[in-house]
Short mmCIF file of N, CA and C in Angstrom, two decimals:
data_model
loop_
_atom_site.label_atom_id
_atom_site.label_comp_id
_atom_site.label_asym_id
_atom_site.label_seq_id
_atom_site.Cartn_x
_atom_site.Cartn_y
_atom_site.Cartn_z
N MET A 278 -5.85 -77.19 -29.16
CA MET A 278 -5.40 -75.85 -29.49
C MET A 278 -6.61 -74.93 -29.61
N ASP A 279 -6.46 -73.72 -29.12
CA ASP A 279 -7.55 -72.75 -29.18
C ASP A 279 -7.83 -72.32 -30.60
N GLU A 280 -9.08 -71.92 -30.82
CA GLU A 280 -9.40 -71.33 -32.11
C GLU A 280 -8.61 -70.04 -32.26
N MET A 281 -8.48 -69.57 -33.47
CA MET A 281 -7.71 -68.35 -33.73
C MET A 281 -8.35 -67.17 -33.00
N VAL A 282 -7.57 -66.52 -32.17
CA VAL A 282 -8.02 -65.36 -31.41
C VAL A 282 -7.55 -64.11 -32.13
N ARG A 283 -8.44 -63.16 -32.26
CA ARG A 283 -8.10 -61.92 -32.96
C ARG A 283 -7.33 -60.99 -32.04
N ILE A 284 -6.21 -60.50 -32.50
CA ILE A 284 -5.42 -59.51 -31.77
C ILE A 284 -5.77 -58.15 -32.37
N SER A 285 -6.40 -57.31 -31.56
CA SER A 285 -6.82 -56.00 -32.06
C SER A 285 -5.74 -54.94 -31.93
N GLY A 286 -4.71 -55.22 -31.15
CA GLY A 286 -3.61 -54.29 -30.96
C GLY A 286 -2.70 -54.82 -29.87
N TYR A 287 -1.81 -53.95 -29.41
CA TYR A 287 -0.85 -54.32 -28.38
C TYR A 287 -0.67 -53.17 -27.40
N HIS A 288 -0.21 -53.53 -26.21
CA HIS A 288 0.27 -52.55 -25.23
C HIS A 288 1.72 -52.87 -24.94
N ALA A 289 2.53 -51.85 -24.92
CA ALA A 289 3.91 -51.95 -24.42
C ALA A 289 3.95 -51.09 -23.17
N HIS A 290 4.29 -51.70 -22.04
CA HIS A 290 4.38 -50.98 -20.78
C HIS A 290 5.86 -50.80 -20.45
N VAL A 291 6.32 -49.57 -20.47
CA VAL A 291 7.71 -49.25 -20.17
C VAL A 291 7.81 -49.04 -18.67
N TYR A 292 8.66 -49.83 -18.01
CA TYR A 292 8.83 -49.78 -16.56
C TYR A 292 10.01 -48.87 -16.20
N PHE A 293 9.85 -48.18 -15.08
CA PHE A 293 10.90 -47.26 -14.62
C PHE A 293 10.76 -47.03 -13.13
N ASP A 294 11.70 -46.28 -12.57
CA ASP A 294 11.63 -45.87 -11.18
C ASP A 294 12.03 -44.40 -11.10
N ALA A 295 12.22 -43.89 -9.91
CA ALA A 295 12.53 -42.47 -9.74
C ALA A 295 13.83 -42.08 -10.46
N THR A 296 14.77 -43.01 -10.53
CA THR A 296 16.06 -42.68 -11.16
C THR A 296 16.01 -42.73 -12.69
N THR A 297 15.00 -43.41 -13.24
CA THR A 297 14.91 -43.54 -14.70
C THR A 297 13.65 -42.89 -15.26
N LEU A 298 12.98 -42.09 -14.45
CA LEU A 298 11.74 -41.44 -14.86
C LEU A 298 11.91 -40.63 -16.15
N GLU A 299 12.87 -39.75 -16.19
CA GLU A 299 13.04 -38.89 -17.37
C GLU A 299 13.47 -39.69 -18.59
N GLN A 300 14.25 -40.73 -18.40
CA GLN A 300 14.64 -41.61 -19.50
C GLN A 300 13.41 -42.29 -20.09
N ALA A 301 12.53 -42.79 -19.22
CA ALA A 301 11.32 -43.47 -19.68
C ALA A 301 10.39 -42.48 -20.39
N ARG A 302 10.23 -41.30 -19.82
CA ARG A 302 9.38 -40.29 -20.45
C ARG A 302 9.91 -39.95 -21.85
N ALA A 303 11.21 -39.76 -21.96
CA ALA A 303 11.82 -39.43 -23.26
C ALA A 303 11.63 -40.58 -24.26
N LEU A 304 11.80 -41.81 -23.81
CA LEU A 304 11.61 -42.96 -24.70
C LEU A 304 10.18 -43.01 -25.21
N CYS A 305 9.21 -42.86 -24.32
CA CYS A 305 7.80 -42.93 -24.72
C CYS A 305 7.42 -41.77 -25.63
N GLU A 306 7.90 -40.58 -25.31
CA GLU A 306 7.61 -39.42 -26.16
C GLU A 306 8.23 -39.59 -27.54
N ASP A 307 9.44 -40.14 -27.59
CA ASP A 307 10.10 -40.37 -28.87
C ASP A 307 9.33 -41.41 -29.68
N ALA A 308 8.87 -42.47 -29.02
CA ALA A 308 8.07 -43.48 -29.72
C ALA A 308 6.79 -42.85 -30.28
N ALA A 309 6.16 -41.97 -29.51
CA ALA A 309 4.91 -41.33 -29.95
C ALA A 309 5.14 -40.37 -31.12
N LYS A 310 6.34 -39.82 -31.23
CA LYS A 310 6.67 -38.95 -32.36
C LYS A 310 6.98 -39.76 -33.62
N ARG A 311 7.62 -40.91 -33.44
CA ARG A 311 8.06 -41.72 -34.57
C ARG A 311 6.99 -42.66 -35.13
N PHE A 312 6.06 -43.07 -34.27
CA PHE A 312 5.07 -44.08 -34.64
C PHE A 312 3.67 -43.61 -34.26
N PRO A 313 2.65 -44.10 -34.94
CA PRO A 313 1.28 -43.74 -34.57
C PRO A 313 0.81 -44.57 -33.37
N VAL A 314 1.39 -44.27 -32.21
CA VAL A 314 1.02 -44.94 -30.97
C VAL A 314 0.31 -43.95 -30.06
N LYS A 315 -0.47 -44.48 -29.15
CA LYS A 315 -1.11 -43.64 -28.14
C LYS A 315 -0.32 -43.79 -26.85
N MET A 316 0.31 -42.71 -26.43
CA MET A 316 1.09 -42.72 -25.20
C MET A 316 0.17 -42.43 -24.02
N GLY A 317 0.20 -43.31 -23.03
CA GLY A 317 -0.58 -43.11 -21.82
C GLY A 317 0.14 -42.22 -20.83
N ARG A 318 -0.44 -42.10 -19.66
CA ARG A 318 0.18 -41.30 -18.60
C ARG A 318 1.49 -41.93 -18.14
N VAL A 319 2.38 -41.11 -17.66
CA VAL A 319 3.62 -41.57 -17.03
C VAL A 319 3.27 -41.72 -15.54
N HIS A 320 2.98 -42.95 -15.13
CA HIS A 320 2.50 -43.22 -13.78
C HIS A 320 3.66 -43.34 -12.79
N GLU A 321 3.72 -42.41 -11.86
CA GLU A 321 4.72 -42.47 -10.80
C GLU A 321 4.09 -43.12 -9.58
N ARG A 322 3.41 -44.24 -9.83
CA ARG A 322 2.78 -45.06 -8.79
C ARG A 322 2.44 -46.39 -9.46
N LEU A 323 2.09 -47.37 -8.66
CA LEU A 323 1.72 -48.67 -9.22
C LEU A 323 0.30 -48.59 -9.77
N VAL A 324 0.10 -49.14 -10.96
CA VAL A 324 -1.20 -49.12 -11.63
C VAL A 324 -1.49 -50.53 -12.14
N GLY A 325 -2.72 -50.98 -11.94
CA GLY A 325 -3.14 -52.28 -12.45
C GLY A 325 -2.24 -53.40 -11.95
N PRO A 326 -1.85 -54.31 -12.84
CA PRO A 326 -1.04 -55.45 -12.41
C PRO A 326 0.46 -55.15 -12.35
N HIS A 327 0.84 -53.93 -12.63
CA HIS A 327 2.26 -53.61 -12.81
C HIS A 327 2.97 -53.37 -11.49
N PRO A 328 4.11 -54.05 -11.27
CA PRO A 328 4.85 -53.94 -10.02
C PRO A 328 5.84 -52.77 -9.98
N CYS A 329 5.86 -51.99 -11.05
CA CYS A 329 6.76 -50.85 -11.16
C CYS A 329 5.97 -49.67 -11.71
N TRP A 330 6.53 -48.48 -11.56
CA TRP A 330 5.96 -47.33 -12.26
C TRP A 330 6.03 -47.65 -13.76
N SER A 331 5.08 -47.10 -14.53
CA SER A 331 5.04 -47.47 -15.94
C SER A 331 4.37 -46.41 -16.80
N CYS A 332 4.62 -46.55 -18.08
CA CYS A 332 3.95 -45.75 -19.10
C CYS A 332 3.55 -46.69 -20.22
N GLN A 333 2.30 -46.59 -20.64
CA GLN A 333 1.77 -47.48 -21.67
C GLN A 333 1.84 -46.85 -23.05
N LEU A 334 2.25 -47.66 -24.01
CA LEU A 334 2.17 -47.31 -25.41
C LEU A 334 1.19 -48.28 -26.05
N ALA A 335 0.08 -47.78 -26.55
CA ALA A 335 -0.93 -48.61 -27.21
C ALA A 335 -0.74 -48.46 -28.71
N PHE A 336 -0.75 -49.61 -29.43
CA PHE A 336 -0.52 -49.53 -30.86
C PHE A 336 -1.25 -50.64 -31.61
N ARG A 337 -1.46 -50.38 -32.88
CA ARG A 337 -2.14 -51.33 -33.77
C ARG A 337 -1.24 -52.54 -34.04
N ALA A 338 -1.88 -53.66 -34.33
CA ALA A 338 -1.15 -54.90 -34.60
C ALA A 338 -0.19 -54.76 -35.78
N ASP A 339 -0.55 -53.96 -36.77
CA ASP A 339 0.31 -53.85 -37.95
C ASP A 339 1.59 -53.05 -37.68
N LEU A 340 1.73 -52.45 -36.50
CA LEU A 340 2.95 -51.72 -36.14
C LEU A 340 3.97 -52.59 -35.41
N PHE A 341 3.57 -53.80 -35.04
CA PHE A 341 4.43 -54.67 -34.23
C PHE A 341 5.84 -54.79 -34.81
N ALA A 342 5.95 -55.11 -36.09
CA ALA A 342 7.25 -55.38 -36.72
C ALA A 342 8.16 -54.15 -36.77
N ASP A 343 7.59 -52.96 -36.67
CA ASP A 343 8.41 -51.74 -36.67
C ASP A 343 8.69 -51.24 -35.26
N LEU A 344 7.66 -51.20 -34.42
CA LEU A 344 7.81 -50.62 -33.08
C LEU A 344 8.61 -51.51 -32.14
N VAL A 345 8.34 -52.80 -32.12
CA VAL A 345 9.00 -53.67 -31.15
C VAL A 345 10.51 -53.72 -31.35
N PRO A 346 11.02 -53.90 -32.57
CA PRO A 346 12.48 -53.83 -32.73
C PRO A 346 13.05 -52.46 -32.33
N TRP A 347 12.32 -51.39 -32.60
CA TRP A 347 12.79 -50.07 -32.20
C TRP A 347 12.90 -50.00 -30.68
N LEU A 348 11.89 -50.52 -29.96
CA LEU A 348 11.96 -50.53 -28.50
C LEU A 348 13.14 -51.39 -28.02
N MET A 349 13.36 -52.52 -28.66
CA MET A 349 14.48 -53.39 -28.28
C MET A 349 15.81 -52.65 -28.34
N LEU A 350 15.98 -51.87 -29.39
CA LEU A 350 17.25 -51.19 -29.62
C LEU A 350 17.39 -49.86 -28.90
N ASN A 351 16.28 -49.28 -28.46
CA ASN A 351 16.32 -47.93 -27.90
C ASN A 351 15.88 -47.82 -26.45
N ARG A 352 15.59 -48.93 -25.79
CA ARG A 352 15.04 -48.91 -24.43
C ARG A 352 16.06 -48.49 -23.38
N GLY A 353 17.32 -48.50 -23.72
CA GLY A 353 18.35 -48.03 -22.81
C GLY A 353 18.37 -48.75 -21.46
N GLY A 354 18.10 -50.03 -21.47
CA GLY A 354 18.13 -50.80 -20.23
C GLY A 354 16.81 -50.85 -19.48
N LEU A 355 15.82 -50.09 -19.92
CA LEU A 355 14.50 -50.15 -19.28
C LEU A 355 13.82 -51.47 -19.64
N ASP A 356 13.00 -51.98 -18.74
CA ASP A 356 12.24 -53.20 -18.99
C ASP A 356 10.90 -52.84 -19.60
N VAL A 357 10.44 -53.68 -20.54
CA VAL A 357 9.20 -53.42 -21.25
C VAL A 357 8.36 -54.69 -21.28
N LEU A 358 7.13 -54.58 -20.80
CA LEU A 358 6.15 -55.67 -20.93
C LEU A 358 5.36 -55.42 -22.20
N LEU A 359 5.24 -56.43 -23.01
CA LEU A 359 4.50 -56.33 -24.27
C LEU A 359 3.43 -57.41 -24.26
N HIS A 360 2.17 -57.03 -24.49
CA HIS A 360 1.11 -58.03 -24.54
C HIS A 360 0.06 -57.65 -25.59
N PRO A 361 -0.62 -58.68 -26.13
CA PRO A 361 -1.67 -58.41 -27.10
C PRO A 361 -2.94 -57.93 -26.41
N ILE A 362 -3.84 -57.40 -27.20
CA ILE A 362 -5.17 -57.03 -26.73
C ILE A 362 -6.14 -57.95 -27.48
N THR A 363 -6.70 -58.92 -26.74
CA THR A 363 -7.61 -59.90 -27.36
C THR A 363 -9.00 -59.86 -26.75
N GLY A 364 -9.16 -59.11 -25.66
CA GLY A 364 -10.43 -59.10 -24.96
C GLY A 364 -10.42 -59.92 -23.69
N ASN A 365 -9.31 -60.62 -23.41
CA ASN A 365 -9.17 -61.37 -22.18
C ASN A 365 -7.91 -60.88 -21.48
N GLU A 366 -8.09 -59.95 -20.54
CA GLU A 366 -6.94 -59.31 -19.89
C GLU A 366 -6.02 -60.31 -19.19
N LEU A 367 -6.60 -61.28 -18.48
CA LEU A 367 -5.77 -62.23 -17.75
C LEU A 367 -4.91 -63.05 -18.72
N ARG A 368 -5.52 -63.61 -19.72
CA ARG A 368 -4.76 -64.40 -20.70
C ARG A 368 -3.70 -63.54 -21.39
N ASP A 369 -4.07 -62.32 -21.76
CA ASP A 369 -3.13 -61.45 -22.47
C ASP A 369 -1.88 -61.19 -21.64
N HIS A 370 -2.05 -60.93 -20.34
CA HIS A 370 -0.91 -60.61 -19.47
C HIS A 370 -0.18 -61.85 -18.96
N ARG A 371 -0.91 -62.93 -18.71
CA ARG A 371 -0.31 -64.13 -18.10
C ARG A 371 0.27 -65.08 -19.14
N ASP A 372 -0.49 -65.36 -20.20
CA ASP A 372 -0.12 -66.41 -21.13
C ASP A 372 0.51 -65.92 -22.42
N CYS A 373 0.26 -64.68 -22.79
CA CYS A 373 0.67 -64.19 -24.12
C CYS A 373 1.67 -63.06 -24.07
N ALA A 374 2.14 -62.70 -22.90
CA ALA A 374 3.05 -61.56 -22.76
C ALA A 374 4.47 -61.91 -23.18
N MET A 375 5.19 -60.88 -23.60
CA MET A 375 6.62 -60.97 -23.91
C MET A 375 7.32 -59.87 -23.12
N TRP A 376 8.56 -60.12 -22.79
CA TRP A 376 9.36 -59.13 -22.07
C TRP A 376 10.55 -58.72 -22.92
N ILE A 377 10.82 -57.43 -22.90
CA ILE A 377 12.05 -56.90 -23.47
C ILE A 377 12.85 -56.45 -22.26
N GLY A 378 13.98 -57.09 -22.04
CA GLY A 378 14.73 -56.84 -20.81
C GLY A 378 14.34 -57.87 -19.77
N ARG A 379 14.37 -57.45 -18.52
CA ARG A 379 14.09 -58.34 -17.40
C ARG A 379 12.58 -58.49 -17.19
N SER A 380 12.13 -59.68 -16.85
CA SER A 380 10.71 -59.89 -16.56
C SER A 380 10.43 -59.56 -15.09
N HIS A 381 9.18 -59.25 -14.81
CA HIS A 381 8.72 -58.91 -13.46
C HIS A 381 7.48 -59.75 -13.15
N VAL A 382 7.21 -59.93 -11.87
CA VAL A 382 6.01 -60.65 -11.46
C VAL A 382 4.85 -59.66 -11.42
N LEU A 383 3.78 -59.98 -12.15
CA LEU A 383 2.60 -59.13 -12.20
C LEU A 383 1.60 -59.54 -11.13
N ASP A 384 0.76 -58.60 -10.70
CA ASP A 384 -0.35 -58.90 -9.79
C ASP A 384 -1.56 -59.26 -10.65
N LEU A 385 -1.67 -60.52 -10.99
CA LEU A 385 -2.72 -60.97 -11.90
C LEU A 385 -4.11 -60.97 -11.27
N SER A 386 -4.18 -60.82 -9.95
CA SER A 386 -5.48 -60.84 -9.26
C SER A 386 -6.37 -59.67 -9.65
N VAL A 387 -5.81 -58.62 -10.22
CA VAL A 387 -6.60 -57.45 -10.58
C VAL A 387 -7.14 -57.52 -12.01
N LEU A 388 -6.82 -58.60 -12.74
CA LEU A 388 -7.21 -58.72 -14.14
C LEU A 388 -8.44 -59.61 -14.30
N ASP A 389 -9.27 -59.24 -15.26
CA ASP A 389 -10.50 -59.97 -15.59
C ASP A 389 -10.17 -61.04 -16.62
N ASP A 390 -10.66 -62.27 -16.37
CA ASP A 390 -10.40 -63.33 -17.35
C ASP A 390 -11.59 -63.59 -18.27
N ALA A 391 -12.59 -62.73 -18.19
CA ALA A 391 -13.75 -62.86 -19.08
C ALA A 391 -13.46 -62.21 -20.41
N GLU A 392 -14.04 -62.75 -21.45
CA GLU A 392 -13.93 -62.14 -22.78
C GLU A 392 -14.74 -60.87 -22.81
N ASP A 393 -14.22 -59.84 -23.47
CA ASP A 393 -14.97 -58.57 -23.62
C ASP A 393 -16.15 -58.75 -24.53
#
């Protein structure tokens, strides 16, 4: 078993397409109003390992118990990738990720597996 790895925060990536763009934007903006999260750009293109358009919500580890259930109940059918931030992008996305809704195949070749 690995030594205890420190989780410095989390990313929730809300996935959408052209038909759900405004729904995703509203969800992310609502999350940013309700919680102390940092809302990223609403990407209408593929970014990083993500196979869908996405918007990132970055948040502190102590918000997990409040934000994640809220996303579960308010995502309106959108899929959400949730992963920790530990300093190893590949492990975080491949081995430690959780999905709310349907899972998607990520392009892991673009991720660094070195510790920060």
